[in-house]
Structure formats: C-alpha cells, structure tokens
Coordinates of C-alpha atoms in Angstrom, one line a residue:
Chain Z
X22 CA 145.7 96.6 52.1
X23 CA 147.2 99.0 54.4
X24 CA 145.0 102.7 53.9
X25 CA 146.3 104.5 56.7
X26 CA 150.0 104.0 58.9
X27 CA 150.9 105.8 62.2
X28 CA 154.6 105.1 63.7
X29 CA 155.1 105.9 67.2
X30 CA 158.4 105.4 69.1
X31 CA 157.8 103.9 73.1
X32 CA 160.4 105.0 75.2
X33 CA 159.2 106.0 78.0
X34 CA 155.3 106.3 79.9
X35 CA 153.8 108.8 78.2
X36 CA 154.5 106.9 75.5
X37 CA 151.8 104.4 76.1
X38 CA 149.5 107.4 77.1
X39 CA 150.3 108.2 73.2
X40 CA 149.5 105.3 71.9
X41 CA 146.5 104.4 73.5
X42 CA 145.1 107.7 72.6
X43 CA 145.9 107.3 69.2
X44 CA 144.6 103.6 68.6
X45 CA 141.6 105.1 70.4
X46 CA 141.4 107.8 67.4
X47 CA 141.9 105.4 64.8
X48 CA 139.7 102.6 66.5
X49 CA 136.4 105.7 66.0
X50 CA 138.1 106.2 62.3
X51 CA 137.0 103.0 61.4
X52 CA 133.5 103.2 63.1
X53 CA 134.4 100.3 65.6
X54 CA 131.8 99.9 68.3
X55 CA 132.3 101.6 71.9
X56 CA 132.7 98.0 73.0
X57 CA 135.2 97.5 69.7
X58 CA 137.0 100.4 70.8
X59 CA 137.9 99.5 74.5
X60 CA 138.5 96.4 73.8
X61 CA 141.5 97.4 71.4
X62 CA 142.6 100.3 73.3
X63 CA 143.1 97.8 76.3
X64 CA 145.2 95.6 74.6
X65 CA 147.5 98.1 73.0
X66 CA 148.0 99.9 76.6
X67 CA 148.9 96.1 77.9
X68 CA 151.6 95.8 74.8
X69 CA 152.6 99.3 74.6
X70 CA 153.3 98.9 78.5
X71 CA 155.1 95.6 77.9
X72 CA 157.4 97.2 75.0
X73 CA 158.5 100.1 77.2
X74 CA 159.0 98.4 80.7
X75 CA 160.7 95.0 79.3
X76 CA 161.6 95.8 76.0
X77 CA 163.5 98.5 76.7
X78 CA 162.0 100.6 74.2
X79 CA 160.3 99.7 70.8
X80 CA 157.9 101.0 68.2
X81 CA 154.5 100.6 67.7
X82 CA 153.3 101.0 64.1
X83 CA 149.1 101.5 64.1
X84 CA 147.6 100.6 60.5
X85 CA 144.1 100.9 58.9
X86 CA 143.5 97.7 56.8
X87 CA 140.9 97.1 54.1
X88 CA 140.3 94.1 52.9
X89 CA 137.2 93.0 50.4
X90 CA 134.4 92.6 52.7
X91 CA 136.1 94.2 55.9
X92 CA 138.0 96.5 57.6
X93 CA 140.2 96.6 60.7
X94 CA 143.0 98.1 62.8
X95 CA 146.3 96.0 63.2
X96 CA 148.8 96.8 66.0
X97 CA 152.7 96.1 65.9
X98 CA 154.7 96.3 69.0
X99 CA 158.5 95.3 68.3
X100 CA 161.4 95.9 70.8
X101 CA 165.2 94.8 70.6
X102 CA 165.2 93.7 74.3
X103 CA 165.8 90.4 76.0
X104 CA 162.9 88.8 74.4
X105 CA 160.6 86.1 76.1
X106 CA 161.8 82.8 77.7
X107 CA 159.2 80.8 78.0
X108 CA 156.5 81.8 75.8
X109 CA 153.4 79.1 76.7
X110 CA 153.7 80.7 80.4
X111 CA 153.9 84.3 79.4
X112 CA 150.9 83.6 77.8
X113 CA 149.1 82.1 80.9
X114 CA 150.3 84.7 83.6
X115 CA 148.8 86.5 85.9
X116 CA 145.1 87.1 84.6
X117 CA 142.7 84.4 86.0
X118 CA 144.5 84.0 89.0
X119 CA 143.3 87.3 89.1
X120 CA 146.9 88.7 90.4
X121 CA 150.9 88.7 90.0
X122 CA 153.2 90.2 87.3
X123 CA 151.0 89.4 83.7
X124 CA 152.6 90.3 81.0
X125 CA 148.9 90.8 79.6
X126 CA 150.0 89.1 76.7
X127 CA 147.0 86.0 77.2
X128 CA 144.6 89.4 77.6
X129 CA 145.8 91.4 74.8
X130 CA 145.2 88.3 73.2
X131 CA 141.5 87.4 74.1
X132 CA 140.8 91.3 73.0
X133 CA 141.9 90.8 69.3
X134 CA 140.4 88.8 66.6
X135 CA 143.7 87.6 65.5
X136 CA 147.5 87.6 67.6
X137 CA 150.9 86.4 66.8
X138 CA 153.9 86.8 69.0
X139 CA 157.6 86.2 68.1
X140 CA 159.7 86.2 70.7
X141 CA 163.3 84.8 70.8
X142 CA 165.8 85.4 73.5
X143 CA 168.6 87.8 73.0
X144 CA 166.3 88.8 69.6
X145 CA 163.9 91.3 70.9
X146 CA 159.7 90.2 71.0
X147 CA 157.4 91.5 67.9
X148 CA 153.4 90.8 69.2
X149 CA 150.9 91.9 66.1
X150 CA 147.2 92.3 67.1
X151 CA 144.5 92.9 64.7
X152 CA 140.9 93.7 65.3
X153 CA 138.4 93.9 62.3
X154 CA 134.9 95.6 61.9
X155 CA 131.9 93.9 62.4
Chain S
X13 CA 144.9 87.5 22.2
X14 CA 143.3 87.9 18.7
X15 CA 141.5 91.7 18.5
X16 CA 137.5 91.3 18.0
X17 CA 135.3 93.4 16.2
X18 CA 132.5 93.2 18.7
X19 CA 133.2 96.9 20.0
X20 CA 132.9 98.3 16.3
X21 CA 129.1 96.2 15.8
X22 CA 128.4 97.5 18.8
X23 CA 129.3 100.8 18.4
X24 CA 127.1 100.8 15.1
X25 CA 124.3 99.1 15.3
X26 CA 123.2 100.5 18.8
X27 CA 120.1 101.8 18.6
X28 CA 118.7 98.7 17.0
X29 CA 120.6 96.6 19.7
X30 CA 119.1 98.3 22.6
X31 CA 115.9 98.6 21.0
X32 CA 115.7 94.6 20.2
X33 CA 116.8 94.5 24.1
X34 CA 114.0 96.1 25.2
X35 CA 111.9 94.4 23.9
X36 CA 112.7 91.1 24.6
X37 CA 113.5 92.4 28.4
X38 CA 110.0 93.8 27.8
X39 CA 108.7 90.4 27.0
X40 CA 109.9 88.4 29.6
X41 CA 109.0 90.8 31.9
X42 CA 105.8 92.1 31.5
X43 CA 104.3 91.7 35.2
X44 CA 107.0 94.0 36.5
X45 CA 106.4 96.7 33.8
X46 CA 105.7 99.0 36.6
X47 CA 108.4 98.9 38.6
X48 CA 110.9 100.3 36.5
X49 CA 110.2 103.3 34.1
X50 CA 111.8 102.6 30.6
X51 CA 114.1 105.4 30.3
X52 CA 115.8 104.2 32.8
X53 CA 115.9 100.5 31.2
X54 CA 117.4 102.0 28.0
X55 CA 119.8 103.9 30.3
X56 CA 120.9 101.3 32.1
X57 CA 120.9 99.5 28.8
X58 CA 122.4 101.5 27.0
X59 CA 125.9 101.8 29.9
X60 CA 126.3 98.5 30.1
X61 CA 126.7 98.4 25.9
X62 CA 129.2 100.8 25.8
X63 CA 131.1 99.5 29.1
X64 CA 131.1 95.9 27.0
X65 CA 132.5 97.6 24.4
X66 CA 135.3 99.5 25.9
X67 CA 136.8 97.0 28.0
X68 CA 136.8 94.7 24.9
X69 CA 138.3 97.3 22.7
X70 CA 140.9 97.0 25.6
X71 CA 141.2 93.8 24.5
X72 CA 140.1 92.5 27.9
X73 CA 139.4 88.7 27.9
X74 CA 136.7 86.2 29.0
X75 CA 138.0 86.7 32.8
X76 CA 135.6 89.0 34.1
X77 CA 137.5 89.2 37.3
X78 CA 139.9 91.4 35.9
X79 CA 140.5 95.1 36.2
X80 CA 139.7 95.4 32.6
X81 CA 136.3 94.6 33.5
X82 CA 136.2 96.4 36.8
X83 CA 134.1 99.3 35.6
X84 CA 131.6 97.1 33.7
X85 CA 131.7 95.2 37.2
X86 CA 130.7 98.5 39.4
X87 CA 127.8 98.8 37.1
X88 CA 126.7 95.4 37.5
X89 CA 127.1 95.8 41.1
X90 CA 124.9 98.8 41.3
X91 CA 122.1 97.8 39.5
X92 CA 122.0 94.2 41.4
X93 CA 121.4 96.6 44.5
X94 CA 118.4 98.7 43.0
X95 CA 116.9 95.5 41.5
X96 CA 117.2 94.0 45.4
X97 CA 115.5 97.3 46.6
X98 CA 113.1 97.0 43.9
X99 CA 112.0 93.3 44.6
X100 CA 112.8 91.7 41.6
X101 CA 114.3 87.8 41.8
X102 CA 117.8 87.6 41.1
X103 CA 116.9 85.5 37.7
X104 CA 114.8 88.4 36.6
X105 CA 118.0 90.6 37.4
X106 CA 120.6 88.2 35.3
X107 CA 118.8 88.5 32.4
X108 CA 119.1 92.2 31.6
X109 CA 123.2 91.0 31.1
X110 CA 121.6 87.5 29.5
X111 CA 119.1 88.9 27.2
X112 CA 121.7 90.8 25.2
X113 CA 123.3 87.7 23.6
X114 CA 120.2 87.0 21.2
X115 CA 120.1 91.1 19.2
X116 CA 124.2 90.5 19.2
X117 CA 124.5 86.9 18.0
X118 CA 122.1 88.4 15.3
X119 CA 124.3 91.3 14.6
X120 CA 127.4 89.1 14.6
X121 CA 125.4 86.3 12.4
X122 CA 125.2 88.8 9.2
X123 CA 128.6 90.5 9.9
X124 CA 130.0 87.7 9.5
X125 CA 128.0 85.0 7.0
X126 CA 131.1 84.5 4.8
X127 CA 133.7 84.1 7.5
X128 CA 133.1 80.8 9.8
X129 CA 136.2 80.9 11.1
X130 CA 135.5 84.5 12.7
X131 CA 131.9 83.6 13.3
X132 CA 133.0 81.1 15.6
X133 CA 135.6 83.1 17.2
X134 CA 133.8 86.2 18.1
X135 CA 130.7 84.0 19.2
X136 CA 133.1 82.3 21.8
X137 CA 134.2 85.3 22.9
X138 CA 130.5 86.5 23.4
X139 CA 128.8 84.3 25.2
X140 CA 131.9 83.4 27.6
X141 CA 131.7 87.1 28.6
X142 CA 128.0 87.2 28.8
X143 CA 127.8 84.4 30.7
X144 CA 130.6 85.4 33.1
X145 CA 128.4 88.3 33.6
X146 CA 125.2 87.5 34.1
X147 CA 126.6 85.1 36.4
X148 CA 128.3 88.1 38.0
X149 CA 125.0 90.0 38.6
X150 CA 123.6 86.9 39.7
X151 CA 126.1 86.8 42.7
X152 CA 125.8 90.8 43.4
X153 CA 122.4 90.4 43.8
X154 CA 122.7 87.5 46.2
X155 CA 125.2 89.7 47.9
X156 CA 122.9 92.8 48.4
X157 CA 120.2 91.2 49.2
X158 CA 121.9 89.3 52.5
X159 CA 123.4 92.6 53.4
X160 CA 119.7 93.4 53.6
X161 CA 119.1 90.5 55.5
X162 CA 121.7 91.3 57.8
X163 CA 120.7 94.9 58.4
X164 CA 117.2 93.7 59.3
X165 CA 118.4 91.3 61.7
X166 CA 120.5 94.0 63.0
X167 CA 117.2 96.0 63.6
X168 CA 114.8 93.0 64.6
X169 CA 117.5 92.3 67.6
X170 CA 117.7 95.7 69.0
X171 CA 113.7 95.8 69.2
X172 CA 113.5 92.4 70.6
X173 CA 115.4 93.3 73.5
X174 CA 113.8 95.8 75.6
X175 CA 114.9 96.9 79.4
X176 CA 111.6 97.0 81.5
X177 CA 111.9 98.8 84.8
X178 CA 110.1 96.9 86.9
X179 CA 110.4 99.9 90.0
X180 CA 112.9 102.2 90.7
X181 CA 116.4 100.7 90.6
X182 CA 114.7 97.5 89.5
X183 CA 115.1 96.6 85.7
X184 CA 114.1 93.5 83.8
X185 CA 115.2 92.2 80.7
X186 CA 112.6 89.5 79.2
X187 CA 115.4 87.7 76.7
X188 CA 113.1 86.2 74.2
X189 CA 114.3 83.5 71.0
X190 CA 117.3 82.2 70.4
X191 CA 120.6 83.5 72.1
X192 CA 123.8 83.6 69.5
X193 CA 127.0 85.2 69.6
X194 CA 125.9 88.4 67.9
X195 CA 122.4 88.7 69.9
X196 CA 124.1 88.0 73.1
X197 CA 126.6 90.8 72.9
X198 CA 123.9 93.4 72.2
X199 CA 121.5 91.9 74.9
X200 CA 124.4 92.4 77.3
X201 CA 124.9 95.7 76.1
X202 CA 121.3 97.0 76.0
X203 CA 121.4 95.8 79.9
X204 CA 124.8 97.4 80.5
X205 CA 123.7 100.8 79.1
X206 CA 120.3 100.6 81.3
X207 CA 121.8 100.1 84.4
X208 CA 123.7 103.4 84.3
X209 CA 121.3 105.4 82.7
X210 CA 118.3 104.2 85.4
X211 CA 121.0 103.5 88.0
X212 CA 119.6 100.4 88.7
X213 CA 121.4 98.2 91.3
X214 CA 119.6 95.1 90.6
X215 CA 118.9 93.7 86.9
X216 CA 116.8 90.2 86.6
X217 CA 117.4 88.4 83.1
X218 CA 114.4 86.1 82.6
X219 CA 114.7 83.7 80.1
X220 CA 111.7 82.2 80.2
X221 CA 111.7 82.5 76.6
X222 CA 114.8 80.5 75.1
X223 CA 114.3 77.7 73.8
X224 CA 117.5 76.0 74.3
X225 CA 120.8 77.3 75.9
X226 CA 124.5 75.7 75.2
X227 CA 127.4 76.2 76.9
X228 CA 128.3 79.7 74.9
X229 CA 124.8 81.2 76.4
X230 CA 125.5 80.0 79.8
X231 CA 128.9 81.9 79.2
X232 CA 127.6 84.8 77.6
X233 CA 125.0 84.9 80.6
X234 CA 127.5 84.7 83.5
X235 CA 130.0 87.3 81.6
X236 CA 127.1 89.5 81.7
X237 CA 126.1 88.8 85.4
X238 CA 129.9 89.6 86.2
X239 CA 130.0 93.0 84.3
X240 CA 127.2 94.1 86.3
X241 CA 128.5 93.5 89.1
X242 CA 131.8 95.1 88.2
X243 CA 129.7 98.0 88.1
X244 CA 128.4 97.8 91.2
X245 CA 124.7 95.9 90.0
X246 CA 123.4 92.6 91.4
X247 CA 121.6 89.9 88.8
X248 CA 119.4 87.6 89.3
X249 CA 118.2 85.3 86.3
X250 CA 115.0 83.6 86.4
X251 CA 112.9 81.4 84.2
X252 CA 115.3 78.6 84.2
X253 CA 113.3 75.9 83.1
X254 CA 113.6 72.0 84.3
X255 CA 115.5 71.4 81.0
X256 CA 117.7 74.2 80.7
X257 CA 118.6 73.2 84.5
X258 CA 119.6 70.0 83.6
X259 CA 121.4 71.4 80.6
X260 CA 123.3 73.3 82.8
X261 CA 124.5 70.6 85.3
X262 CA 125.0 68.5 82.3
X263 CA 127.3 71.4 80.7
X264 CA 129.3 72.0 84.0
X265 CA 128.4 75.5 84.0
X266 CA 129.1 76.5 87.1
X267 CA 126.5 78.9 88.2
X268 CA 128.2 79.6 91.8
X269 CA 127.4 82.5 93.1
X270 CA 125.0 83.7 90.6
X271 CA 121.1 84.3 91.9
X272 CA 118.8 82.1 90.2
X273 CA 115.1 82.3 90.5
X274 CA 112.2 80.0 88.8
X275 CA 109.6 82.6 87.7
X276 CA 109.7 86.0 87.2
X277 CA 107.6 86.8 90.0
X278 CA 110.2 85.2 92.9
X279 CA 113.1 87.0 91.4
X280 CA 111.0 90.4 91.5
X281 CA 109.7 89.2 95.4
X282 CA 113.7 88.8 95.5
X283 CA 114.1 91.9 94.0
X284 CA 111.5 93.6 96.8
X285 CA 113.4 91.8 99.7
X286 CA 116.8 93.0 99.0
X287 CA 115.1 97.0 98.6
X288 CA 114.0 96.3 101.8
X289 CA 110.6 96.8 100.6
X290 CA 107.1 95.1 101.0
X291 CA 103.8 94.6 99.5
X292 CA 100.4 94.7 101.5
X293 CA 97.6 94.9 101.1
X294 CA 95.4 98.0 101.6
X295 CA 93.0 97.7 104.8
X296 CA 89.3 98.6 104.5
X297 CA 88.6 101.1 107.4
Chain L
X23 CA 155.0 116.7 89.1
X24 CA 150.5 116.2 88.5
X25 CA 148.5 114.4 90.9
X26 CA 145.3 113.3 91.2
X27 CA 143.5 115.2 94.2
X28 CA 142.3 113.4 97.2
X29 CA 139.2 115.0 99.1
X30 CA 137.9 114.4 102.3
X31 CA 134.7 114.0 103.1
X32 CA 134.0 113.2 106.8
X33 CA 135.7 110.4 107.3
X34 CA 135.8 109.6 103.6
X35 CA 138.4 109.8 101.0
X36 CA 136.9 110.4 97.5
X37 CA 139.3 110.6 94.6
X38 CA 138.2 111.3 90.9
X39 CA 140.1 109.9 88.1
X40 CA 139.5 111.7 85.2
X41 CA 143.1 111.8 83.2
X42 CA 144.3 109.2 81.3
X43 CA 146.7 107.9 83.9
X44 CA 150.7 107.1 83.1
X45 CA 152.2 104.4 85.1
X46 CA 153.7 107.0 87.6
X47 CA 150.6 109.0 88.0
X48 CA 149.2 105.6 89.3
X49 CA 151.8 104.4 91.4
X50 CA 152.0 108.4 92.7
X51 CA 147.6 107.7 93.7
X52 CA 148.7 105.1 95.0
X53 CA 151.4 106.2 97.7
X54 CA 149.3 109.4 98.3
X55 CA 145.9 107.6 99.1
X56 CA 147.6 104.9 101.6
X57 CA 149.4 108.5 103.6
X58 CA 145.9 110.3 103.4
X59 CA 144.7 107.4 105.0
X60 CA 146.6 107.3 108.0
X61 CA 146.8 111.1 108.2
X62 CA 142.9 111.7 108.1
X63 CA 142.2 108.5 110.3
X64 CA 139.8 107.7 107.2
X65 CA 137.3 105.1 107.2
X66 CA 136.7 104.9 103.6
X67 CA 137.5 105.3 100.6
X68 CA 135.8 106.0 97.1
X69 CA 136.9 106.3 94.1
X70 CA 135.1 107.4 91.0
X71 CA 136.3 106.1 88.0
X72 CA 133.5 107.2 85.7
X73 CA 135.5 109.1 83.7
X74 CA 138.3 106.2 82.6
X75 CA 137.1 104.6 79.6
X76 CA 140.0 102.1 79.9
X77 CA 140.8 100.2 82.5
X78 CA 143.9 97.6 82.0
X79 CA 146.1 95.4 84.0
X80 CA 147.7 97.8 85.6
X81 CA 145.2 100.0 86.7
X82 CA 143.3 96.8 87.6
X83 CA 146.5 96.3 90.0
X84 CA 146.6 99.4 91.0
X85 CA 142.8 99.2 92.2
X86 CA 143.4 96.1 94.0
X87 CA 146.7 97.2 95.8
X88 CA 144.7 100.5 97.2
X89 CA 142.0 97.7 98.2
X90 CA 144.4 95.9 100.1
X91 CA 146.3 98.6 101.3
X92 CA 143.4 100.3 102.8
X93 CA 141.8 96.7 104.6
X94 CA 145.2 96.5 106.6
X95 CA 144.8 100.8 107.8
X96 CA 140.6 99.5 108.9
X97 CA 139.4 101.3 105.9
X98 CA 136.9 99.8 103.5
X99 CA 137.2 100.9 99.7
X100 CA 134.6 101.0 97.0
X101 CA 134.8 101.8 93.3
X102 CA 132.2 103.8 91.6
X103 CA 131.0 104.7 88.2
X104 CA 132.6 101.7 86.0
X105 CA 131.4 102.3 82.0
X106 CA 129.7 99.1 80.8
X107 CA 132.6 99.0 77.8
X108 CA 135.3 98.7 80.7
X109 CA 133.1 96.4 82.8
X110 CA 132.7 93.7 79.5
X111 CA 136.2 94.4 78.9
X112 CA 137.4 93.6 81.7
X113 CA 135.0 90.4 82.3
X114 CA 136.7 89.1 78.8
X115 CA 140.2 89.7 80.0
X116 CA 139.3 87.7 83.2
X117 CA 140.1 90.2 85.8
X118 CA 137.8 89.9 88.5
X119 CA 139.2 92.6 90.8
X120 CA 138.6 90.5 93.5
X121 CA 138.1 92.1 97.3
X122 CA 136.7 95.0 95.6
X123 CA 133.4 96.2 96.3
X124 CA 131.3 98.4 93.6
X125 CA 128.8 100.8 93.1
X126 CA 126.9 102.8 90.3
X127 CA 127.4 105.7 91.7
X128 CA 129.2 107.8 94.2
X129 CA 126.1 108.6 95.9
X130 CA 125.6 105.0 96.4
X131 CA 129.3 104.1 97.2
X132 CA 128.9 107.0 100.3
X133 CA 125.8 105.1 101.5
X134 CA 127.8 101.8 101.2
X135 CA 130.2 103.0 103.3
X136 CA 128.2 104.8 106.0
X137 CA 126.3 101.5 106.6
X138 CA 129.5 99.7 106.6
X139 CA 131.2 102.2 109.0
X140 CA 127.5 101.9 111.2
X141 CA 127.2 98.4 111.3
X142 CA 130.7 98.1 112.1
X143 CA 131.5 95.5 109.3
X144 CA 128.6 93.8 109.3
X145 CA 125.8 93.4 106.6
X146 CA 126.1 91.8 103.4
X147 CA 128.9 93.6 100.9
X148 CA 129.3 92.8 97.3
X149 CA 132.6 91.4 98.0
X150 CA 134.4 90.4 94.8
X151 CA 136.4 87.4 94.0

C-alpha cells in the first residue's frame, strides 16, 4: 500500500541532484539504516542519471509502501527514449571490470532488494527498485 | 446470514458472565494470581464482551479475518503483547478468549431450552468464533514474543562485537560465534565506524572464535577487508584455523591479496612491523 | 558558473568536496584539477571527500580519470576521508577504484604523499585494483 507519493520530472542534471536528495529524505522517513540509506540513494543517482542522459528525459515517481509486516521505499524511473537493445549486457557493463560506460543498471540492481527493468526499443525503458526495512 | 441473539444475552446477563469468567480464569490460573491485578482482568474482560458483541450485532461471521472483527482483533493483539511481557505461556494467554465459551453456552442453554433448532445454530456460531479467536491470540502471542526474540538478538549482537584498540591506530575485532548475514553486516559496521572515529590505519579481524565459516562469511569477510581499504585502512585476519583453511581452498575463496595471520599475536607483531615499531626489553643498569 | 576550489599546498593540490556534485560540476573538477596541475608543477594531489555521503558510478569515474590524469602529469593522487556507508556501498556495487590510493585522513594523505615525493616512488603504496 502506497502511504506517501513524490513525482519528480528529470530533464536535466540538477535533476538527479533532486532526486537523490529527496530519496535520501524519504529513505530517513522510513528509519532505513545509514547503510540502508546510501545504498538506495546510490542507485537512484545511477537511474536518475541514466533517465536523463539516455532517456532523454523521464520521471521518477518515489513511493512510501507499507505492507503487513514491512515497510519500504520503491523507485520508478520511466523515459520515452530509445530504450535498451540488448538487455542481458546492459546489465553486465562496466562495474567489475571496474571501468567503461555502465549503465549502472547491474549496480542499481545489487543495491535493491527487488529490480525489474522493461525495456523495449523504440518504447522507452521503465527500471522499478524497491528497498524495504529491516 | 441468519441474525443471532448472542449480542442481546450478552448484553444482559453481563455481570454474571464476567463474573463466572473470572472465576474459572481464576481457577485455572491460580499460580499466576500475582501477576495480574483483577481489575484489570474484569477490564480486559469485560472489552472483549462487548467487542464480541458489537461485531456480531454487525452481523459479522465466523471469519475472524474480517474487518468486522478488526477491532475485536486490535484487542487481542494488545493483550497477547502484555501477557508476553508478563511471562505467561501462550496457552495460559488463549484461554482468557477460550474460557468464555463455558458461562455463554450456559447462558445460551436456558435461552433457548425450547428451541433446538436455534440452540444449535447460535452454538455453531459460538464456538466457531471462539475458537477462531483464541486461536487468534494464540498466534499474536507467538508473534510478540519472537519480535522479543528478535530485539534481544539485536542487542546480544551489538555487545558481542566489541573494537579493542590494541595501540594507537591499531584496532582489533575478536569476532566470536557464528557469522550470519545479519551479524556480519553489523560486525562490518562496528569496524567501519571504529576506524574513523580512532583513525586507525590497520584493523586485525581474529576469528579464532567461529566455529565454522561458508562461503557467504568468506564473502562478508573480504567485502569488509575491501571497504577498509577503500578508506584508506589495511586488514589483516588472523585465527584461521587448519580447518577453516581448508574450507577456504575447498570453497575457492580467493584470499589474494588479503593479510592472513595464524594467531593473534603474529598479526599484532605484523601490526608492530608495519608502525615501524618494536618491542624490547628493558635493560637492568 | 560554481566550482569546487582547488588549494595549494606546497607542491600539493588539496580539493574538498562538500556539495552534492551535478555531472558538470564533476566534469568542470575534473578539467580544472588536470590545468592546476600543470600550472603549479604539483606533485600531488588530495582530495577529501569526507563530506560526500554518496559516491556513484560517476563520481567513481570521475575519481579514477583524475587518478589517471594526474599519473601521466608525474603526480600521485590520494583520496581521503571515505564514510564507511560509501566504502560498503561501493564494495557491493563492485567498484574497486582501482589505481587509487587512500587514506583516513588528510593529514595522513599529506604524509603519504611527502614520503612518496621523498622516496621518489618508492615504498610500498596501497595501490588499488
């Protein structure tokens, strides 16, 4: 169940700035740990960054959840760009080879308890991350 | 969904209700007399009666997992937590739902003597709900009592891993038990956190005292290693043990690059060496 | 348009990061440290990031071009002052930040880099990676 919702347009680099500093906000809302809260905040600087410089432009929608037991912050970054190719390499680049053009998607990924990525060419890219409590 | 006339008995005969209540509570639980003043018994009592009542004058059925029953539920829920804090078995802490079905089958027996068909009926309905319940409290109670359980583990891992500094800009972390997930990540914290605030350069992890470590503590230990070192702190990790070695070359870990020590002792002479420093030994004069 | 200052100390450059960065600002440190270089006939260069509590891909790059940058112009650079969050972080996303050295402090990054500059590339540096 969705408690809180925070819509932020990307568009340009100060943008990501934006959203990182507002995940970060909501990240301490939920009482995430310092660790929690980097970890997130990381990952939604690498897909905010990703919407604006490849997507073209997007939005990012930030949402409180609550669930029975649990509760958690979900990320949304959706664009109308060119979308991803080849999504099994995206995924791989750049990060243990330590260098080269990542799209950080395989980090953003490893930060987030849960990730999904739709990506079609010519269709725009939609990447969800979720991180819960605990 | 036929209408019951449960609400209205209960509504009039309550006092004897709550009083026949008490005392069989009373009976059953006569060693714990102490731990719970009666007032608030009767009170307690008494809120869960008229909650019953309401949400079946709502005409709420035998699924106690609806929001009909949701207040009756909260109640539950809160008593199951000051029962846990109180020390009384989850049994003991059922029964206060359980015990009210003897006073209201009794109440229900002379209501209806002459009607069978109804007898029957509102019984059902009764001792479903009752039992739905008390099973309910059951389960609270198991609930707040491992979210107990949890919060002490919580506080038994934060004691059980202290920092020791060993000398100035030395620190050691004596990792004793069993490494999980959870542990893990606060071990590697509670390091983390030292090595700025004593701005220590070099950091031994002796685990002398684990038992047993898998491939997910070899990983956990190495993830460590490198975060210090991101932040500009050497490791080394002694008390690796003949088996855990071969554990290790078993697992493929690959420990490259990591300092690894025996004892305690060597990875603190180490520890001297790379401080440039030396012990001797004081000469008579 | 903001930048991040660049001091000199001797023959050191220190810079302090302590705005949440923008892609540009970045990529403007980055230009800006590799001219100072030259300029100032610099020997080394810290910078202090104790004040970033994140530290992503980009910034990861951006560290590691400076690194690189720097080695070519004979200058050794060391980062100081990484928060433990950003260090796990970091270790979990797998970027090693290799050919980086580190240190607690800038107080210890200096004395890093006067030995280094003494012994003439010598002794035994944390190299990453």
């Amino acid at each position: 169940m969705v408690v809180k919702k925070v819509e932020m347009r990307l568009t340009a680099q100060q943008d990501v700035v934006a959203v990182r500093q507002a995940t970060r906000s909501l990240a301490v809302e939920i009482g995430l740990s310092i660790v929690d809260q980097t970890k997130v905040v990381t990952a939604a600087s690498e897909l905010a960054r990703n919407t604006v410089t490849y997507g073209g432009g997007g939005l990012a929608t930030l949402e409180i959840l609550t669930e029975t037991a649990k509760q958690g912050l979900r990320l949304t970054f959706e664009d109308q760009g060119p979308g991803i190719p080849d999504i099994d390499r995206a995924m791989q680049d750049g990060y243990t080879s330590g260098n080269g053009l990542g799209l950080g998607l395989g980090g953003a990924k490893r930060l987030s308890s849960e990730f999904s990525l739709h990506s079609e060419p010519g269709a725009g890219t939609r990447v969800v991350i979720t991180r819960w409590k605990g | 969904m036929a209408s019951t006339l449960l609400p209205e008995i209960i509504a009039r005969h309550e006092n004897e209700l709550l009083a026949e209540w008490l005392r069989l509570q009373n009976a059953t639980l006569t060693s714990r007399r102490d731990r719970t003043s009666e007032t608030q018994l009767r009170a307690n009592a008494k809120d869960f009666l008229r909650g019953l009542s309401t949400a079946l004058s709502k005409g709420a059925g035998t699924d106690v997992e609806t929001p009909a029953w949701s207040e009756v539920r909260q109640l539950l829920t809160d008593f199951s937590r000051e029962r846990v804090a109180q020390g009384f078995t989850p049994s003991e802490t059922a029964t206060f739902v359980l015990s009210f079905k003897q006073p209201l089958f009794a109440e229900i027996g002379t209501e209806f003597a002459m009607d069978p068909k109804s007898l029957q009926a509102e019984l059902w309905l009764l001792t479903e709900t009752l039992d739905k319940l008390g099973l309910y409290t059951f389960e609270s109670f198991l609930k707040s009592r491992e979210s107990v359980i949890l919060r002490q583990q919580q506080e038994m891992m934060e004691l059980s891993t202290p920092v020791v500094e060993l000398w100035t800009g030395v620190l050691a972390l004596p990792v004793i038990g069993t490494l999980d997930s959870q542990r893990t990540q606060i071990v590697m914290q509670s390091l983390l956190e030292a090595i700025v605030e004593k701005s220590a350069d070099l950091a031994i992890i002796d685990i002398t005292g684990v038992p047993t470590v898998d491939t997910l503590v070899a990983q956990h230990l190495l993830k460590t290693v490198a975060a210090a070192r991101l932040m500009g702190a050497d490791c080394i990790i002694s008390g690796i043990r003949p088996q855990i070695a071969q554990t290790i070359i078993h697992l493929g870990v690959d420990l490259a690059g990591v300092l690894t020590k025996a004892t305690l002792a060597d990875a603190f002479k180490l520890a001297l060496q790379k401080k440039k420093l030396t012990v001797t030994t004081i000469q008579k004069s | 348009m903001d930048r991040i200052p660049i001091l000199k100390i001797g023959s050191l450059l220190l810079v302090t990061i302590q705005v949440d960065m923008h892609d540009q600002l970045a990529l403007t440190l980055q230009d800006d440290l590799t001219a100072r270089i030259v300029r100032d006939h610099a020997h080394g260069v810290l910078i202090d990031i104790s004040a970033l509590d994140i530290v992503d891909s980009f910034i990861g790059r951006m560290l590691g071009n400076i690194a690189g940058m720097a080695r070519i112009l004979d200058s050794q650079t060391v980062v100081v002052g990484m928060q433990p969050s950003v260090a796990i972080t970091l270790v979990e996303l797998g970027l090693s930040l290799p050919g980086i050295r580190t240190a607690l402090n800038v107080e210890r990054g200096m004395e890093m880099l006067q030995a280094e500059m003494e012994a003439d590339g010598g002794a035994d540096g944390r190299e990453k990676g």
